[in-house]
XYZ file of C-alpha atoms in Angstrom:
555
model
C 0.000 0.000 0.000
C 2.793 2.384 0.859
C 4.663 1.552 -2.319
C 1.584 2.104 -4.580
C 0.943 5.384 -2.796
C 4.446 6.560 -3.577
C 4.083 5.475 -7.200
C 0.810 7.434 -7.479
C 2.456 10.563 -6.154
C 5.301 10.260 -8.625
C 2.836 9.958 -11.555
C 1.489 13.456 -10.918
C 3.233 15.895 -13.308
C 3.065 18.721 -10.765
C 5.310 16.750 -8.361
C 7.997 15.775 -10.811
C 10.200 18.806 -10.336
C 10.073 18.622 -6.561
C 10.895 14.929 -6.581
C 13.823 15.505 -8.892
C 15.066 18.341 -6.740
C 14.860 16.188 -3.636
C 16.684 13.407 -5.434
C 19.422 15.839 -6.382
C 19.743 17.003 -2.778
C 20.147 13.406 -1.638
C 22.745 12.669 -4.331
C 20.579 10.266 -6.321
C 20.271 10.273 -10.181
C 17.435 12.666 -11.010
C 16.755 10.772 -14.268
C 14.957 8.257 -12.113
C 12.287 10.926 -11.621
C 12.119 12.157 -15.239
C 9.392 11.184 -17.748
C 11.373 9.593 -20.546
C 8.352 8.799 -22.755
C 7.816 10.714 -26.047
C 5.070 13.334 -25.721
C 1.498 13.331 -24.488
C -0.698 10.197 -24.362
C -2.593 9.311 -27.548
C -6.345 8.618 -28.002
C -5.889 5.109 -26.689
C -4.387 6.455 -23.508
C -0.960 5.107 -24.361
C 2.083 7.298 -24.297
C 4.314 7.155 -27.373
C 7.424 5.132 -26.666
C 9.919 7.666 -27.904
C 13.598 7.124 -27.014
C 14.410 5.753 -23.573
C 17.791 6.376 -21.904
C 19.800 3.215 -21.811
C 19.667 1.548 -18.382
C 16.717 3.582 -17.045
C 14.677 0.501 -16.201
C 17.603 -0.924 -14.277
C 17.998 2.380 -12.441
C 14.341 2.379 -11.473
C 14.670 -1.156 -10.279
C 17.757 -0.087 -8.329
C 15.837 2.760 -6.744
C 13.033 0.443 -5.692
C 15.628 -1.895 -4.143
C 17.300 1.055 -2.423
C 13.951 2.265 -1.135
C 13.042 -1.218 0.123
C 16.477 -1.662 1.730
C 16.245 1.693 3.499
C 12.829 0.754 4.838
C 14.071 -2.632 5.963
C 17.057 -1.077 7.711
C 14.785 1.367 9.464
C 12.637 -1.508 10.714
C 15.742 -3.406 11.831
C 17.097 -0.383 13.690
C 13.792 0.134 15.446
C 13.512 -3.558 16.214
C 17.052 -3.650 17.607
C 16.420 -0.569 19.693
C 13.205 -2.134 20.932
C 14.972 -5.372 21.752
C 17.689 -3.410 23.541
C 15.085 -1.554 25.562
C 13.257 -4.783 26.380
C 16.544 -6.424 27.407
C 17.386 -3.383 29.548
C 13.991 -3.711 31.263
C 14.620 -7.442 31.663
C 17.984 -6.811 33.333
C 16.417 -4.219 35.624
C 13.803 -6.770 36.656
C 16.613 -9.156 37.676
C 17.937 -6.731 40.284
C 16.858 -7.352 43.885
C 16.833 -4.272 46.119
C 16.432 -3.347 49.775
C 16.655 -0.219 51.915
C 20.178 1.057 52.470
C 20.062 1.642 56.229
C 17.283 0.435 58.547
C 18.880 1.619 61.776
C 17.971 4.711 63.793
C 21.146 6.683 63.187
C 23.145 7.749 60.139
C 26.831 8.584 60.006
C 27.613 12.057 58.693
C 28.329 12.354 54.988
C 31.924 13.298 54.113
C 32.768 16.922 53.346
C 33.591 17.492 49.632
C 37.211 18.282 48.830
C 38.374 21.565 47.278
C 37.256 20.333 43.845
C 33.771 19.476 45.136
C 34.418 15.702 44.954
C 33.301 13.224 47.596
C 34.473 9.661 48.267
C 32.275 6.599 47.782
C 31.849 3.892 50.412
C 30.306 0.576 49.340
C 29.715 -2.330 51.723
C 30.165 -5.760 50.116
C 28.226 -8.533 51.883
C 28.502 -12.272 51.317
C 25.432 -14.120 52.589
C 25.531 -17.756 53.728
C 21.793 -18.183 53.071
C 20.740 -21.778 52.365
C 17.131 -20.834 51.704
C 17.146 -22.059 48.111
C 17.869 -25.386 46.409
C 20.838 -23.853 44.592
C 22.450 -22.524 47.767
C 21.766 -25.694 49.754
C 23.456 -27.743 47.055
C 26.542 -25.538 47.229
C 27.023 -25.528 51.001
C 25.509 -26.190 54.399
C 23.041 -28.712 55.767
C 19.284 -29.118 55.468
C 18.996 -27.934 59.084
C 20.148 -24.510 57.827
C 17.071 -24.070 55.626
C 14.769 -21.436 57.074
C 17.412 -20.067 59.434
C 18.234 -16.367 59.358
C 21.094 -15.716 56.902
C 24.481 -14.604 58.210
C 26.741 -11.917 56.704
C 29.817 -14.123 56.627
C 31.754 -11.791 54.332
C 31.850 -8.060 55.050
C 34.159 -5.692 53.185
C 34.082 -1.923 53.009
C 35.224 -0.557 49.643
C 36.361 3.068 49.933
C 36.891 4.909 46.643
C 38.773 8.169 47.138
C 37.128 11.478 46.259
C 39.565 12.083 43.401
C 39.192 8.444 42.245
C 42.954 7.845 42.301
C 42.969 5.108 44.954
C 40.828 2.495 46.666
C 40.926 0.899 50.113
C 39.176 -2.376 50.941
C 38.782 -3.288 54.631
C 37.390 -6.612 55.862
C 35.724 -7.073 59.228
C 35.936 -10.694 60.505
C 32.502 -12.319 60.639
C 32.904 -13.220 64.324
C 33.711 -9.660 65.421
C 31.848 -8.868 68.642
C 29.949 -5.573 68.901
C 26.698 -4.158 70.230
C 24.201 -4.218 67.372
C 21.938 -1.207 66.717
C 18.167 -1.107 66.716
C 16.816 -2.121 63.285
C 13.332 -2.272 61.776
C 12.519 -4.806 59.069
C 11.221 -2.709 56.121
C 8.900 -5.505 54.920
C 7.357 -6.832 58.125
C 7.814 -3.831 60.409
C 9.382 -6.084 63.054
C 11.647 -4.117 65.412
C 14.943 -5.614 66.569
C 16.044 -3.746 69.689
C 19.650 -2.713 70.139
C 21.585 -5.480 71.862
C 22.761 -4.937 75.427
C 25.611 -7.433 75.131
C 28.063 -7.811 72.276
C 26.994 -10.105 69.460
C 28.749 -11.406 66.343
C 28.372 -8.844 63.556
C 27.442 -11.483 60.992
C 24.079 -11.920 62.778
C 23.131 -8.350 61.774
C 21.894 -9.641 58.401
C 19.127 -11.612 60.114
C 17.833 -8.472 61.863
C 15.789 -7.108 58.976
C 18.201 -7.557 56.074
C 21.369 -5.977 54.678
C 20.212 -2.534 55.814
C 20.925 -3.631 59.393
C 24.441 -4.736 58.456
C 24.968 -1.262 56.982
C 23.615 0.311 60.190
C 25.990 -1.871 62.237
C 29.002 -0.756 60.202
C 28.067 2.917 60.510
C 27.616 2.467 64.277
C 31.023 0.800 64.693
C 33.069 2.917 62.285
C 31.287 6.273 62.054
C 31.741 6.025 58.266
C 28.861 7.022 55.992
C 28.014 4.168 53.607
C 26.635 5.105 50.191
C 25.657 1.659 48.872
C 25.682 -2.044 49.634
C 26.040 -5.008 47.286
C 25.214 -8.504 48.546
C 25.709 -11.891 46.885
C 24.949 -15.452 48.061
C 26.584 -18.814 47.269
C 24.890 -19.385 43.916
C 25.585 -15.791 42.932
C 29.324 -16.248 43.528
C 29.335 -19.368 41.355
C 27.446 -17.768 38.466
C 29.595 -14.618 38.561
C 32.814 -16.641 38.650
C 31.622 -18.595 35.599
C 30.761 -15.395 33.743
C 34.178 -13.850 34.462
C 35.819 -16.949 33.017
C 38.139 -17.844 35.884
C 40.276 -16.068 38.490
C 43.945 -17.059 39.062
C 44.822 -17.908 42.696
C 47.961 -19.401 44.215
C 48.750 -21.808 47.075
C 52.163 -22.610 48.565
C 51.523 -26.396 48.532
C 48.932 -28.940 47.441
C 45.853 -28.238 49.544
C 42.696 -30.166 50.390
C 40.309 -28.348 52.732
C 38.756 -31.330 54.495
C 39.712 -32.946 57.795
C 38.776 -36.216 59.495
C 35.730 -34.553 61.100
C 34.413 -33.498 57.707
C 35.205 -29.821 58.289
C 36.336 -27.707 55.372
C 35.189 -26.255 52.059
C 36.354 -29.199 49.949
C 38.778 -26.999 47.986
C 41.445 -29.155 46.322
C 44.246 -27.463 44.397
C 47.773 -28.280 43.300
C 50.712 -26.179 44.422
C 51.114 -22.987 42.411
C 48.616 -20.965 40.407
C 45.211 -22.251 39.279
C 42.402 -20.377 37.550
C 39.303 -21.103 39.641
C 35.692 -20.594 38.676
C 32.248 -21.892 39.532
C 32.084 -24.073 42.639
C 35.863 -24.088 42.911
C 35.833 -20.280 43.212
C 33.171 -20.499 45.909
C 35.241 -23.093 47.776
C 38.249 -20.750 47.664
C 36.239 -17.881 49.138
C 34.822 -20.136 51.884
C 38.068 -21.897 52.835
C 39.171 -21.515 56.433
C 40.446 -25.005 57.258
C 43.651 -25.334 55.266
C 44.866 -21.728 54.996
C 47.546 -20.412 57.372
C 46.207 -20.750 60.953
C 42.735 -21.961 59.966
C 41.036 -18.762 61.145
C 38.569 -16.326 59.645
C 41.469 -13.890 59.374
C 43.214 -16.233 56.935
C 39.973 -16.607 54.998
C 39.697 -12.808 54.653
C 43.241 -12.734 53.285
C 42.318 -15.357 50.674
C 39.245 -13.329 49.727
C 41.399 -10.216 49.244
C 43.713 -12.218 46.988
C 40.735 -13.382 44.916
C 39.305 -9.876 44.561
C 42.667 -8.386 43.529
C 43.142 -11.090 40.944
C 39.609 -10.670 39.584
C 40.161 -6.915 39.158
C 43.356 -7.602 37.195
C 41.604 -10.179 35.018
C 38.695 -7.878 34.188
C 41.122 -5.111 33.217
C 43.206 -7.209 30.840
C 40.588 -9.666 29.519
C 39.716 -8.384 26.075
C 37.069 -11.094 25.574
C 34.574 -8.928 27.427
C 34.390 -6.660 24.400
C 32.577 -9.588 22.754
C 28.813 -8.845 22.869
C 27.773 -12.377 23.854
C 30.285 -12.548 26.706
C 29.259 -9.106 27.896
C 25.584 -10.059 27.655
C 26.206 -13.193 29.712
C 28.089 -11.217 32.349
C 25.291 -8.643 32.543
C 22.676 -11.387 32.922
C 24.649 -13.233 35.608
C 25.576 -10.084 37.511
C 22.056 -8.659 37.704
C 20.676 -12.009 38.878
C 23.453 -12.509 41.421
C 23.388 -9.090 43.084
C 21.141 -7.826 45.859
C 21.692 -4.076 46.182
C 20.316 -1.005 47.939
C 17.472 0.940 46.352
C 19.925 3.577 45.113
C 21.321 1.008 42.645
C 18.018 -0.223 41.252
C 18.834 0.036 37.518
C 21.501 -1.283 35.167
C 22.405 2.319 34.335
C 23.210 3.084 37.990
C 25.231 -0.116 38.365
C 27.085 0.678 35.144
C 27.893 4.211 36.306
C 29.156 2.864 39.632
C 31.330 0.266 37.896
C 32.901 3.030 35.798
C 33.831 4.870 38.989
C 35.238 1.751 40.654
C 37.536 0.912 37.739
C 39.306 4.295 37.761
C 42.065 3.490 40.316
C 44.969 1.459 38.925
C 45.563 -1.912 40.655
C 48.757 -0.624 42.321
C 46.664 2.023 44.115
C 44.255 -0.573 45.579
C 45.035 -1.583 49.181
C 43.256 -4.462 50.922
C 43.492 -5.097 54.639
C 41.656 -6.460 57.688
C 40.388 -4.411 60.619
C 42.888 -4.433 63.522
C 41.507 -6.834 66.138
C 42.173 -8.601 69.404
C 41.004 -12.087 70.335
C 38.162 -12.411 72.830
C 38.130 -16.130 73.507
C 37.330 -17.748 70.165
C 35.945 -14.447 68.816
C 37.538 -11.100 68.012
C 36.851 -7.434 68.796
C 38.103 -4.193 67.200
C 41.549 -3.305 68.598
C 41.230 -0.115 70.577
C 42.975 2.921 69.056
C 44.316 0.973 66.048
C 40.880 0.200 64.606
C 39.784 3.775 65.344
C 42.884 5.065 63.540
C 41.956 3.006 60.468
C 38.366 4.250 60.427
C 39.651 7.813 60.798
C 41.907 7.398 57.761
C 38.922 6.186 55.732
C 36.754 9.085 56.906
C 39.463 11.591 56.107
C 40.010 10.005 52.682
C 43.671 9.191 53.303
C 45.072 6.496 51.005
C 46.225 3.385 52.876
C 49.169 2.899 50.509
C 50.925 6.009 51.886
C 51.102 7.668 48.467
C 49.011 10.703 49.403
C 51.915 12.812 50.642
C 51.634 15.305 47.781
C 47.901 15.627 48.422
C 48.522 16.240 52.116
C 51.053 18.959 51.280
C 48.402 20.664 49.169
C 45.956 20.421 52.080
C 48.547 22.061 54.332
C 49.081 25.075 52.052
C 48.696 28.463 53.679
C 45.688 30.413 52.432
C 46.094 33.541 50.290
C 43.281 35.100 52.320
C 44.823 37.448 54.909
C 43.727 36.823 58.497
C 42.078 39.537 60.565
C 43.757 40.619 63.821
C 43.456 37.862 66.433
C 41.200 39.957 68.692
C 38.769 40.526 65.789
C 38.276 36.822 64.962
C 35.110 35.351 66.485
C 35.445 31.654 67.287
C 32.710 29.252 68.375
C 34.096 26.249 70.306
C 32.112 22.997 70.619
C 32.784 19.911 72.692
C 32.904 16.935 70.305
C 34.761 14.542 72.600
C 31.775 12.214 73.038
C 32.098 8.803 71.369
C 29.756 5.844 70.957
C 31.441 4.262 73.979
C 32.218 7.232 76.266
C 30.542 10.450 77.391
C 31.902 13.875 76.485
C 34.691 15.304 78.661
C 32.948 17.876 80.922
C 33.831 21.510 80.272
C 36.171 20.748 77.391
C 34.845 23.496 75.079
C 35.189 26.101 77.834
C 38.794 25.045 78.522
C 39.847 25.411 74.883
C 37.920 28.676 74.472
C 39.779 30.099 77.488
C 43.093 28.928 76.005
C 42.265 30.860 72.806
C 41.360 33.993 74.782
C 44.730 33.750 76.539
C 46.419 33.639 73.117
C 44.696 36.868 72.044
C 41.546 35.492 70.395
C 39.357 37.403 72.815
C 36.140 36.751 70.870
C 36.343 32.994 71.462
C 33.322 31.547 73.281
C 31.892 28.148 74.120
C 28.982 27.145 71.908
C 26.237 25.835 74.184
C 24.312 23.953 71.488
C 24.116 20.156 71.544
C 27.555 18.561 71.559
C 28.417 16.714 68.339
C 30.536 13.565 68.036
C 33.870 14.182 66.297
C 36.662 11.634 66.541
C 39.225 14.109 65.255
C 39.408 17.826 65.998
C 38.319 20.017 63.079
C 38.087 23.752 62.332
C 35.311 24.739 59.945
C 34.588 28.025 58.174
C 31.676 28.930 55.853
C 33.253 31.119 53.135
C 36.574 31.856 51.438
C 36.957 35.217 53.176
C 37.205 33.406 56.536
C 39.762 30.780 55.505
C 42.700 32.890 56.692
C 40.997 33.499 60.036
C 40.380 29.784 60.554
C 43.993 28.939 59.685
C 45.235 31.562 62.181
C 43.228 29.874 64.939
C 44.587 26.462 63.901
C 48.212 27.657 63.979
C 47.812 29.132 67.446
C 46.735 25.749 68.852
C 49.009 23.509 66.769
C 46.130 22.024 64.748
C 47.305 20.895 61.250
C 45.974 22.981 58.355
C 44.607 19.798 56.776
C 42.019 19.841 59.598
C 40.730 23.265 58.500
C 37.700 22.643 56.295
C 35.241 24.806 54.402
C 31.675 23.844 55.328
C 28.184 25.154 54.730
C 27.132 23.675 58.091
C 28.626 26.551 60.082
C 27.977 30.306 60.088
C 31.410 31.402 61.286
C 34.819 30.057 62.347
C 33.917 26.990 64.414
C 36.286 24.751 66.354
C 35.013 21.292 67.266
C 37.284 19.698 69.857
C 37.363 16.006 68.997
C 37.909 12.781 70.917
C 41.592 12.925 69.927
C 42.120 15.998 72.160
C 40.645 15.343 75.577
C 43.222 17.174 77.690
C 45.659 20.081 77.472
C 45.681 23.457 75.730
C 47.863 22.398 72.775
C 46.711 19.956 70.135
C 48.589 16.607 70.471
C 50.989 16.028 67.615
C 50.134 13.101 65.339
C 50.084 12.423 61.636
C 48.125 10.357 59.161
C 51.300 8.405 58.419
C 51.607 7.452 62.098
C 47.937 6.465 62.123
C 48.454 4.321 59.014
C 51.439 2.650 60.623
C 49.345 1.728 63.669
C 46.265 0.779 61.703
C 47.746 -1.554 59.105
C 49.015 -5.035 59.826
C 51.536 -5.773 57.069
C 50.738 -9.474 57.249
C 47.089 -8.743 56.491
C 47.628 -6.003 53.890
C 47.867 -6.625 50.143
C 48.425 -4.442 47.107
C 46.021 -4.901 44.203
C 48.836 -5.199 41.660
C 50.709 -7.942 43.534
C 50.263 -11.234 41.692
C 53.199 -13.009 43.357
C 51.608 -13.877 46.714
C 50.475 -17.425 47.490
C 48.265 -18.511 50.373
C 50.243 -20.532 52.909
C 48.786 -23.991 53.377
C 48.062 -25.111 56.931
C 49.956 -28.249 58.010
C 47.741 -31.324 57.895
C 45.778 -30.155 54.870
C 48.231 -31.128 52.143
C 48.126 -34.097 49.806
């Protein structure tokens, strides 16, 4: 019908010139539009034959083919776009989501750097759920079916504000801590805050991954932007889609003892590319690695993640559409994420951010801990130092020295006379475990007055919680004033921050300065030295490390 309509329009003499003109504009032979017959039609309605240009019929046939091909291509393009859209919707429907944080409290969001950039914190959770046939087949006993899932793998991925480096910190599953109050978003069931310390992996059964996020924010004070959770079957399907991840052991290993304990992992000495159930067994192995503890298992998991990052970066096969399609299908089915990552587009954008740091700027470590019987607890001071480094966006590889020098630069803004600078002083020495030091803001305000800052006063508003002392100012014209106050007390200039949350120069005395009139000297490098256990720390570019095999688990 469309083709006859076009033919009818072309037969009208009044349209011939326009058609020819359009043909010329498009670069086609305008003779296709010309009437090549000889004169007007005769009495019988036939047009005299006259002289036809050689090849005109072929050209017309060619035009009809061209017109048909163009139409077909248009249909194909639309069909492909439609299929792409339908596939995109299909992938979105694969994604399982939950609320990000179902606790009562939220950690403060980080302050943007001078360029307006903010870091990203993503909590990775590995669930031991056996509440499906697939998961039960891969691990656990039938008695586990119906039980609340446990967050047996917990890793915080910190991507720096400038996207140059990444830190990954594991918290052992049997870490003891008081768990926060959580409310199940589906059932409305309220889980009260625990009075005694419980294992952090039980947080997942208190309303879902949003309670694990709440637990991390309560323990660390770090704002978490997203979570990503995967279960046993998800690990297997993702490992298959990636195509294998190289891992190394120092000797032949078989993770199974006479009591039947172990993951069943069986590998020869050296490097093996693991995938599927073998990859899952690697990630679950405790019996057979080093001292047989969860700490050794976390180290093996870090090795796996580092290796997988390197493989994804160098594996050109993922430019193949079918491989990429398979990976997308497996990934969206495997992941359970927060409601801020509810589309493929959002996951894709996040993945682009996460791949920016080079492997040699990725540092993986385990939270400093002490043993409490058969369990562990965060190591006082050292664990706090690590969380502080993360909050202050300090790279764990120690390569941020140039950045720190830039943070310590003296402002071009001239400071007002000391006695003209108004300073509000707040007491931020309260922590989750201890009350604020009484009168601390007044003491520091008096110390400032004695140094000539006579307009310094204690702010009587509600005391905040600040682990590290900070000086904030609202606008560029007060930067010099804030730095002058910092210098008088010995506070590093890197702790002087621009913030829209204050109306004037504001000093918040943190938990790191509970006594004295001079700020205690310390540095991020010293904190990093205390916070990082070299035995538990790995660099993302290191492909030479092998897991030590525990005696008694070789073959």
